[in-house]
Coordinates of C-alpha atoms and ligand atoms in Angstrom, one line a residue:
Chain A
M790 CA 146.4 -74.0 2.9
T791 CA 144.5 -74.8 6.1
P792 CA 146.2 -74.0 9.3
H793 CA 148.0 -76.8 11.0
R794 CA 145.9 -78.6 13.4
T795 CA 147.2 -81.4 15.5
R796 CA 145.0 -84.4 16.3
N797 CA 145.2 -85.3 19.9
I798 CA 143.9 -88.8 20.2
L799 CA 143.3 -90.6 23.5
I800 CA 143.8 -94.4 23.5
C801 CA 141.7 -95.8 26.4
S802 CA 139.8 -98.8 27.5
G803 CA 138.6 -98.6 31.1
K804 CA 139.7 -102.2 31.9
G805 CA 143.4 -102.7 32.2
G806 CA 145.6 -105.0 30.1
V807 CA 143.4 -105.0 27.0
G808 CA 146.1 -103.6 24.7
K809 CA 146.2 -99.8 24.9
T810 CA 150.0 -99.5 25.1
T811 CA 150.5 -102.1 22.4
L812 CA 148.1 -100.3 20.1
T813 CA 149.8 -96.9 20.9
A814 CA 153.2 -98.2 20.1
N815 CA 152.2 -100.0 16.9
L816 CA 149.9 -97.2 15.7
G817 CA 152.6 -94.7 16.4
I818 CA 155.2 -96.5 14.3
A819 CA 152.7 -97.2 11.6
L820 CA 151.7 -93.6 11.3
A821 CA 155.3 -92.4 11.3
R822 CA 156.1 -94.8 8.5
Q823 CA 153.1 -93.4 6.6
G824 CA 154.8 -90.0 6.8
V825 CA 152.7 -88.6 9.7
R826 CA 154.7 -86.7 12.3
T827 CA 153.6 -88.5 15.5
A828 CA 154.2 -88.1 19.2
V829 CA 153.2 -90.8 21.6
L830 CA 152.6 -89.4 25.1
D831 CA 152.7 -91.8 28.0
A832 CA 150.0 -90.6 30.3
D833 CA 150.2 -93.8 32.4
F834 CA 152.6 -92.1 34.7
G835 CA 152.4 -94.5 37.6
L836 CA 153.2 -97.6 35.6
R837 CA 154.8 -96.3 32.4
N838 CA 155.8 -98.9 29.8
L839 CA 155.3 -97.4 26.4
D840 CA 159.1 -96.8 26.5
L841 CA 159.6 -100.5 26.9
L842 CA 157.4 -101.5 24.0
L843 CA 159.1 -99.0 21.8
G844 CA 162.6 -100.1 22.9
L845 CA 163.3 -96.6 24.2
E846 CA 163.6 -97.3 27.9
N847 CA 167.3 -96.5 28.1
R848 CA 167.0 -93.2 26.4
I849 CA 164.7 -91.4 28.7
V850 CA 166.4 -88.6 30.6
F851 CA 163.7 -86.0 31.1
T852 CA 159.9 -86.0 31.1
A853 CA 157.2 -83.5 30.3
Q854 CA 157.3 -82.5 34.0
E855 CA 160.8 -81.1 33.8
V856 CA 159.8 -79.3 30.6
L857 CA 156.8 -77.7 32.4
A858 CA 158.9 -76.9 35.4
G859 CA 161.3 -75.1 33.1
S860 CA 164.3 -77.3 34.0
C861 CA 164.8 -78.6 30.4
R862 CA 163.7 -77.8 26.9
L863 CA 161.0 -79.8 25.1
E864 CA 163.6 -81.2 22.6
Q865 CA 165.6 -82.7 25.5
A866 CA 162.6 -84.6 26.8
L867 CA 161.4 -85.9 23.5
V868 CA 162.9 -89.3 22.6
K869 CA 163.1 -89.7 18.9
H870 CA 162.9 -93.2 17.5
K871 CA 166.1 -94.0 15.6
Q872 CA 164.5 -96.1 12.8
E873 CA 161.4 -93.9 12.5
P874 CA 162.4 -90.3 13.0
N875 CA 158.8 -89.2 12.4
L876 CA 158.0 -90.8 15.8
A877 CA 158.9 -89.3 19.2
L878 CA 158.0 -90.5 22.7
L879 CA 157.3 -88.1 25.5
P880 CA 156.8 -89.6 29.0
A881 CA 154.3 -87.4 30.9
G882 CA 156.2 -87.8 34.1
N883 CA 158.4 -89.6 36.4
P884 CA 156.6 -92.3 38.5
R885 CA 158.0 -90.9 41.7
M886 CA 157.0 -87.3 41.4
L887 CA 153.8 -87.3 39.6
E888 CA 151.4 -86.3 42.2
W889 CA 151.1 -82.7 41.0
L890 CA 150.2 -83.5 37.4
K891 CA 146.8 -82.0 36.7
P892 CA 144.5 -81.7 33.7
E893 CA 146.0 -78.3 33.0
D894 CA 149.4 -79.8 32.9
M895 CA 148.4 -82.4 30.4
Q896 CA 146.8 -79.7 28.2
A897 CA 150.0 -77.7 28.4
I898 CA 152.1 -80.7 27.4
V899 CA 149.9 -81.4 24.4
G900 CA 149.9 -77.7 23.5
M901 CA 153.7 -77.7 23.4
L902 CA 153.7 -80.7 21.1
G903 CA 151.2 -79.1 18.7
P904 CA 153.5 -77.1 16.5
N905 CA 155.8 -80.0 15.8
F906 CA 153.4 -82.9 15.3
D907 CA 150.4 -83.9 13.2
V908 CA 149.1 -86.5 15.6
V909 CA 149.6 -87.0 19.4
L910 CA 148.6 -90.4 20.7
I911 CA 147.9 -90.3 24.4
D912 CA 148.3 -93.7 26.1
C913 CA 145.8 -93.6 28.9
P914 CA 146.1 -95.4 32.2
A915 CA 143.4 -98.0 33.0
G916 CA 140.5 -97.0 35.1
I917 CA 138.4 -93.9 35.2
E918 CA 140.0 -92.0 38.0
D919 CA 142.4 -89.1 38.0
G920 CA 144.8 -90.6 35.5
F921 CA 142.0 -91.0 33.0
K922 CA 140.6 -87.5 33.8
N923 CA 144.0 -85.9 33.2
A924 CA 144.5 -87.7 29.9
V925 CA 141.0 -87.1 28.6
S926 CA 141.3 -83.4 29.2
A927 CA 144.1 -83.1 26.7
A928 CA 142.3 -85.0 23.9
Q929 CA 139.7 -84.1 21.2
E930 CA 139.2 -87.6 19.8
A931 CA 139.5 -91.1 21.2
I932 CA 140.1 -94.7 20.2
V933 CA 138.5 -97.1 22.7
I934 CA 140.1 -100.5 22.6
T935 CA 138.4 -103.6 24.0
T936 CA 138.5 -107.3 23.8
P937 CA 135.4 -109.4 23.1
E938 CA 134.9 -110.3 26.7
V939 CA 132.0 -109.2 29.0
S940 CA 134.1 -107.3 31.5
A941 CA 136.2 -105.4 29.0
V942 CA 133.1 -104.4 27.0
R943 CA 131.3 -103.3 30.1
D944 CA 134.2 -101.1 31.2
A945 CA 134.5 -99.8 27.6
D946 CA 130.8 -98.8 27.8
R947 CA 131.5 -96.9 31.0
V948 CA 134.4 -95.0 29.4
I949 CA 132.5 -94.2 26.3
G950 CA 129.9 -92.5 28.6
L951 CA 132.6 -90.4 30.2
L952 CA 134.1 -89.5 26.8
N953 CA 130.7 -88.3 25.7
I954 CA 130.5 -86.1 28.8
H955 CA 133.9 -84.6 27.9
G956 CA 132.7 -83.9 24.4
I957 CA 135.3 -86.2 22.8
K958 CA 134.5 -86.7 19.1
P959 CA 134.9 -88.9 17.1
I960 CA 135.2 -92.0 19.3
Q961 CA 136.2 -95.1 17.4
L962 CA 136.5 -98.7 18.4
V963 CA 139.4 -101.2 18.1
L964 CA 138.5 -104.8 18.9
N965 CA 141.6 -106.6 20.1
R966 CA 142.6 -110.2 20.7
V967 CA 139.9 -111.6 18.4
R968 CA 139.9 -115.3 18.0
P969 CA 138.1 -116.1 14.7
K970 CA 137.7 -119.7 15.5
M971 CA 136.0 -119.1 18.8
M972 CA 133.8 -116.5 17.2
A973 CA 132.8 -118.9 14.5
N974 CA 131.9 -121.4 17.2
Q975 CA 130.0 -118.7 19.1
E976 CA 132.2 -119.1 22.1
M977 CA 133.2 -115.4 21.9
L978 CA 131.2 -112.3 21.4
S979 CA 131.0 -111.5 17.7
V980 CA 132.3 -108.3 16.1
N981 CA 128.7 -107.2 15.6
D982 CA 127.7 -108.0 19.1
V983 CA 130.4 -105.6 20.4
T984 CA 129.8 -102.8 17.9
D985 CA 126.1 -103.0 18.4
I986 CA 126.3 -102.9 22.1
L987 CA 128.9 -100.1 22.2
A988 CA 127.4 -98.3 19.2
L989 CA 130.8 -97.1 17.9
P990 CA 132.3 -97.2 14.4
L991 CA 134.8 -99.9 14.1
L992 CA 138.3 -98.6 13.3
G993 CA 140.1 -102.0 13.4
L994 CA 140.1 -105.6 14.3
V995 CA 143.3 -107.1 15.8
V996 CA 143.5 -110.9 16.1
E997 CA 145.1 -112.7 18.9
D998 CA 148.7 -113.0 17.7
E999 CA 151.7 -114.6 19.4
Q1000 CA 154.0 -112.2 17.5
V1001 CA 152.7 -109.4 19.7
I1002 CA 154.5 -111.0 22.7
V1003 CA 157.6 -111.7 20.7
S1004 CA 157.8 -108.0 19.5
T1005 CA 157.2 -106.8 23.1
N1006 CA 160.2 -109.0 24.2
R1007 CA 162.4 -107.3 21.7
G1008 CA 161.1 -103.7 22.1
E1009 CA 160.4 -103.6 18.4
P1010 CA 156.7 -103.0 17.6
L1011 CA 155.3 -105.3 14.9
T1012 CA 154.7 -102.5 12.5
L1013 CA 158.4 -101.6 12.5
S1014 CA 159.4 -104.7 10.6
G1015 CA 156.7 -104.4 7.9
S1016 CA 153.6 -106.5 7.8
G1017 CA 154.6 -110.0 8.5
S1018 CA 152.0 -111.0 11.0
P1019 CA 148.2 -110.6 11.1
A1020 CA 148.3 -108.2 14.0
A1021 CA 150.9 -106.1 12.2
Q1022 CA 148.6 -105.7 9.2
A1023 CA 145.7 -104.9 11.4
Y1024 CA 147.7 -102.1 13.1
I1025 CA 148.8 -100.7 9.8
N1026 CA 145.2 -100.7 8.6
V1027 CA 144.1 -98.9 11.8
A1028 CA 146.7 -96.2 10.9
R1029 CA 145.4 -95.9 7.3
R1030 CA 141.8 -95.7 8.4
L1031 CA 142.7 -93.1 11.0
R1032 CA 144.1 -91.0 8.2
G1033 CA 140.8 -91.2 6.4
E1034 CA 141.8 -94.0 3.9
D1035 CA 138.9 -96.3 3.1
V1036 CA 140.4 -99.7 4.0
P1037 CA 137.8 -102.5 4.1
L1038 CA 137.5 -104.3 7.4
P1039 CA 137.8 -108.1 7.4
D1040 CA 134.3 -109.5 6.7
P1041 CA 132.6 -109.8 10.1
A1042 CA 130.4 -112.5 8.7
K1043 CA 133.4 -114.6 8.2
M1044 CA 134.6 -113.9 11.7
G1045 CA 131.3 -114.1 13.4
R1046 CA 127.7 -114.9 12.6
G1047 CA 126.8 -111.6 11.1
L1048 CA 123.3 -112.1 12.5
R1049 CA 123.0 -108.9 14.5
A1050 CA 123.8 -107.0 11.3
K1051 CA 120.6 -108.3 9.8
L1052 CA 118.6 -107.5 12.9
G1053 CA 119.8 -104.0 12.9
R1054 CA 121.1 -101.8 15.7
L1055 CA 118.1 -101.9 17.9
M1056 CA 118.9 -103.8 21.1
K1057 CA 116.1 -104.8 23.3
T1058 CA 116.7 -105.9 26.9
K1059 CA 113.8 -107.3 28.9
I1060 CA 114.1 -106.0 32.4
F1061 CA 111.0 -107.5 34.0
Chain B
M422 CA 117.7 -118.3 19.9
T423 CA 120.1 -119.3 17.2
L424 CA 120.1 -122.5 15.2
R425 CA 123.1 -123.6 17.0
D426 CA 121.4 -123.0 20.3
T427 CA 118.5 -125.1 19.1
I428 CA 120.7 -127.9 18.0
N429 CA 122.6 -127.8 21.3
R430 CA 119.4 -127.9 23.2
L431 CA 118.2 -130.9 21.2
L432 CA 121.4 -132.6 21.9
G433 CA 121.2 -131.7 25.5
L434 CA 124.3 -129.6 25.3
Q435 CA 124.9 -126.2 26.8
R436 CA 124.0 -123.2 24.7
A437 CA 126.8 -121.2 23.0
S438 CA 128.5 -119.1 25.6
A439 CA 128.6 -116.1 23.3
T440 CA 124.8 -115.9 23.5
T441 CA 124.9 -116.0 27.2
A442 CA 127.6 -113.4 27.2
R443 CA 125.6 -111.1 25.0
E444 CA 122.5 -111.4 27.1
R445 CA 124.3 -110.9 30.4
L446 CA 126.1 -107.8 29.0
Q447 CA 122.9 -106.3 27.6
L448 CA 121.2 -106.6 31.0
V449 CA 124.1 -105.3 33.0
L450 CA 124.6 -102.4 30.6
A451 CA 120.9 -101.6 30.7
H452 CA 121.3 -101.3 34.5
D453 CA 124.6 -99.4 34.2
R454 CA 123.3 -96.9 31.7
S455 CA 120.0 -96.2 33.3
D456 CA 121.4 -96.2 36.9
L457 CA 118.6 -98.5 37.8
N458 CA 119.4 -101.3 40.2
P459 CA 117.3 -104.5 40.4
E460 CA 115.6 -103.2 43.5
L461 CA 114.5 -99.9 41.9
L462 CA 113.4 -101.9 38.8
E463 CA 111.2 -104.1 41.0
Q464 CA 109.7 -101.0 42.7
M465 CA 109.1 -99.4 39.3
R466 CA 107.5 -102.6 38.0
R467 CA 105.2 -102.8 41.0
E468 CA 104.2 -99.1 40.6
I469 CA 103.6 -99.2 36.9
L470 CA 101.5 -102.3 37.2
E471 CA 99.6 -100.8 40.1
V472 CA 98.8 -97.6 38.3
V473 CA 97.8 -99.2 35.0
S474 CA 95.8 -101.9 36.7
R475 CA 93.7 -99.2 38.2
Y476 CA 92.3 -98.5 34.7
V477 CA 92.6 -101.7 32.7
E478 CA 93.1 -105.3 33.5
I479 CA 96.5 -106.4 32.4
D480 CA 97.6 -109.8 31.4
L481 CA 100.4 -110.1 33.9
D482 CA 101.8 -113.2 32.3
E483 CA 102.5 -111.2 29.1
V484 CA 103.9 -108.1 30.7
D485 CA 107.1 -107.1 29.0
V486 CA 109.1 -104.0 30.2
S487 CA 112.3 -103.5 28.4
L488 CA 115.1 -101.0 27.9
E489 CA 115.7 -100.5 24.2
T490 CA 119.0 -99.0 23.2
E491 CA 119.6 -97.6 19.8
D492 CA 122.8 -95.8 19.2
R493 CA 123.3 -95.2 22.9
V494 CA 119.9 -93.7 23.4
T495 CA 117.9 -95.8 25.8
A496 CA 114.1 -96.0 26.0
L497 CA 112.0 -97.6 28.6
V498 CA 109.3 -99.5 26.7
A499 CA 106.5 -101.3 28.5
N500 CA 104.2 -103.6 26.7
L501 CA 101.3 -104.4 28.9
P502 CA 98.7 -106.5 27.1
I503 CA 95.2 -105.6 28.2
R504 CA 92.7 -108.3 28.9
R505 CA 89.7 -106.1 28.8
A506 CA 88.5 -102.8 30.0
K507 CA 87.0 -102.6 33.4
A508 CA 84.5 -100.3 35.0
V509 CA 86.4 -98.0 37.2
A510 CA 85.5 -97.7 40.8
Q511 CA 83.6 -94.6 41.9
P512 CA 85.6 -92.8 44.5
G513 CA 85.0 -94.3 47.8
V514 CA 82.8 -97.0 46.5
K515 CA 83.9 -100.6 46.4
T516 CA 82.9 -102.1 43.2
S517 CA 82.9 -105.7 42.6
L518 CA 83.7 -106.7 39.1
S519 CA 83.5 -110.1 37.6
L520 CA 87.1 -110.7 37.7
G521 CA 87.4 -114.3 38.5
V522 CA 87.5 -115.5 35.0
K523 CA 91.1 -115.0 34.1
A524 CA 92.6 -114.2 37.4
A525 CA 93.9 -117.6 38.2
G526 CA 97.3 -117.1 36.6
L527 CA 97.8 -113.6 38.0
A528 CA 98.4 -114.3 41.6
K529 CA 102.0 -115.5 41.2
A530 CA 103.1 -112.2 39.7
E531 CA 101.8 -110.2 42.5
P532 CA 104.2 -109.0 45.1
A533 CA 103.5 -110.7 48.4
D534 CA 103.5 -107.5 50.5
R535 CA 100.4 -106.1 48.8
Q536 CA 97.3 -105.4 50.7
K537 CA 94.9 -108.0 49.9
P538 CA 91.4 -106.8 49.0
E539 CA 88.4 -108.6 50.3
A540 CA 87.4 -111.5 48.3
V541 CA 85.2 -110.5 45.4
S542 CA 82.6 -112.8 44.3
G543 CA 84.0 -115.3 42.0
A544 CA 87.4 -113.7 41.9
D545 CA 90.8 -114.7 43.1
S546 CA 91.4 -112.2 45.8
Q547 CA 95.0 -111.6 44.7
S548 CA 94.2 -110.7 41.2
A549 CA 95.3 -107.3 39.9
G550 CA 91.8 -106.6 38.8
A551 CA 90.4 -107.1 42.3
Q552 CA 93.1 -105.0 43.8
A553 CA 92.4 -102.1 41.6
A554 CA 88.7 -102.5 42.0
E555 CA 89.0 -101.9 45.6
S556 CA 91.0 -98.8 45.2
Q557 CA 89.7 -95.9 47.2
Q558 CA 91.3 -93.3 45.0
P559 CA 89.4 -91.3 42.6
G560 CA 89.9 -92.6 39.1
P561 CA 88.6 -91.7 35.7
Q562 CA 84.8 -91.6 35.7
E563 CA 84.1 -93.3 32.5
A564 CA 84.6 -96.9 31.9
Q565 CA 86.2 -97.9 28.7
A566 CA 84.8 -100.9 27.0
D567 CA 86.1 -103.5 24.6
T568 CA 89.7 -102.7 24.6
A569 CA 90.7 -106.3 25.0
G570 CA 93.7 -107.2 23.0
E571 CA 95.1 -103.7 23.0
T572 CA 98.4 -103.0 24.5
A573 CA 99.3 -100.1 26.8
N574 CA 102.5 -98.8 25.6
L575 CA 104.4 -96.5 27.9
E576 CA 107.5 -94.9 26.4
G577 CA 109.9 -92.6 28.0
S578 CA 113.2 -91.6 26.4
Q579 CA 116.3 -90.8 28.2
S580 CA 119.4 -89.6 26.5
L581 CA 122.4 -91.4 28.0
T582 CA 125.9 -90.2 28.3
Ligands
LIG780 N1 146.6 -108.8 19.7 C1 147.2 -109.4 20.8 N2 147.6 -110.7 20.7 C2 148.3 -111.2 21.7 N3 148.6 -110.6 22.9 C3 148.3 -109.3 23.0 C4 147.5 -108.6 21.9 N4 147.3 -107.3 22.3 C5 147.9 -107.2 23.6 N5 148.5 -108.4 24.0 C6 149.2 -108.6 25.2 O1 148.3 -108.2 26.3 C7 149.1 -107.7 27.4 C8 148.6 -106.3 27.7 O2 148.8 -105.4 26.7 P1 149.1 -103.9 26.9 O3 150.2 -103.7 27.9 O4 149.2 -103.2 25.6 O5 147.7 -103.5 27.6 P2 147.3 -102.1 28.3 O6 145.9 -101.9 28.0 O7 148.2 -101.0 27.9 O8 147.5 -102.5 29.8 P3 147.5 -101.5 31.1 O9 146.1 -101.2 31.4 O10 148.2 -102.2 32.2 O11 148.2 -100.2 30.7 C9 150.5 -107.7 26.9 O12 151.1 -108.8 27.5 C10 150.4 -107.8 25.4 O13 151.5 -108.5 24.9
LIG781 MG1 149.4 -99.7 29.2

């Protein structure tokens, strides 16, 4: 038997509001349902809302900070999901007292989770400042999530550069809020455009789906109720691919033009 | 240019916004990744052309300097089509070359702040060739002949993070 090794996976984007927390919640539930002992760590201390998406907002008493300070035990701070006991939420900290959280603290928190979990998903704050640096210091791999929009892709590129500097590997891509019709009409960057530009392997495609909002309203991630909606299926497939299963991606040619694929990866930009 | 772009153009419609998005992104990322701002690029362009023009006459209309990115490794690739070789000036000697022939189209690409050389017989005084010919700096002693149609290809590779 190989020794137990926990995968600490950072979920980041650079740009805010592209779907990090939604992915973390849905992926966490999906992995748990697939039998993976999963912890979701809310590293977005200032503006935490992973608890809200998971419907666990009323059950938080302690955070990782109290555990680090020795004022409670890890089990007291971990909030177990009732329907999916394989999933637990750990808020990194309390919005009011988080100034002293440092990279070492994040590493210590993840280290504490190690023995009890197979996967730790770290929900990263937007931006590339301290919050990002803290979160990245605790991770070995990363999922970069972006939308097919110029500003989100540009920020993702910046973050990928920083992840490379930190030696994070592998880095995989989730493309969120895809609108197939717009892509077919070439009014949205195609899947190949984004993967070519960012040069990352594609872990998943999530379409724009109203059910995401409905599920957020209820505090019940889409993956909790099975696979009713397109986004739910997409999140479940991300979980399966993350575990190494070979799940084919929706045909990008049907979603976009597929032209870049024929042209290959080489991207040439005339500068003068 | 995609088929759709072509059709749109024929119909007088706007091109697909995804194409515009891709091109804008590629350009801005080329700048982001190489840490080259437009000002530095312009300076680099001027200097590259200046140096190369000292040795060969470049077709300035066809100059193409690009950043090529493959799997996050970016290379600077300059395609500088050569019109023909030229006799290089002896150090300290002004040489007049027969440069006028193809110089007409060159002036517009020349930065305005350049020193203008004296008019050379038959030449547009702003042509790159004339500029280089006046150069007082020591250059290679031998003149290369008949390289017209070749392309100077400068490549430098930079690993990006
Ligand atoms: N596939 C989708 N379809 C429709 N709406 C979506 C989708 N993904 C995310 N959203 C919506 O986008 C908004 C932002 O999502 P989310 O909070 O997950 O982003 P975030 O990256 O965590 O934001 P922040 O940077 O503020 O932490 C939410 O309102 C969410 O419901
Ligand atoms: Mg968030």
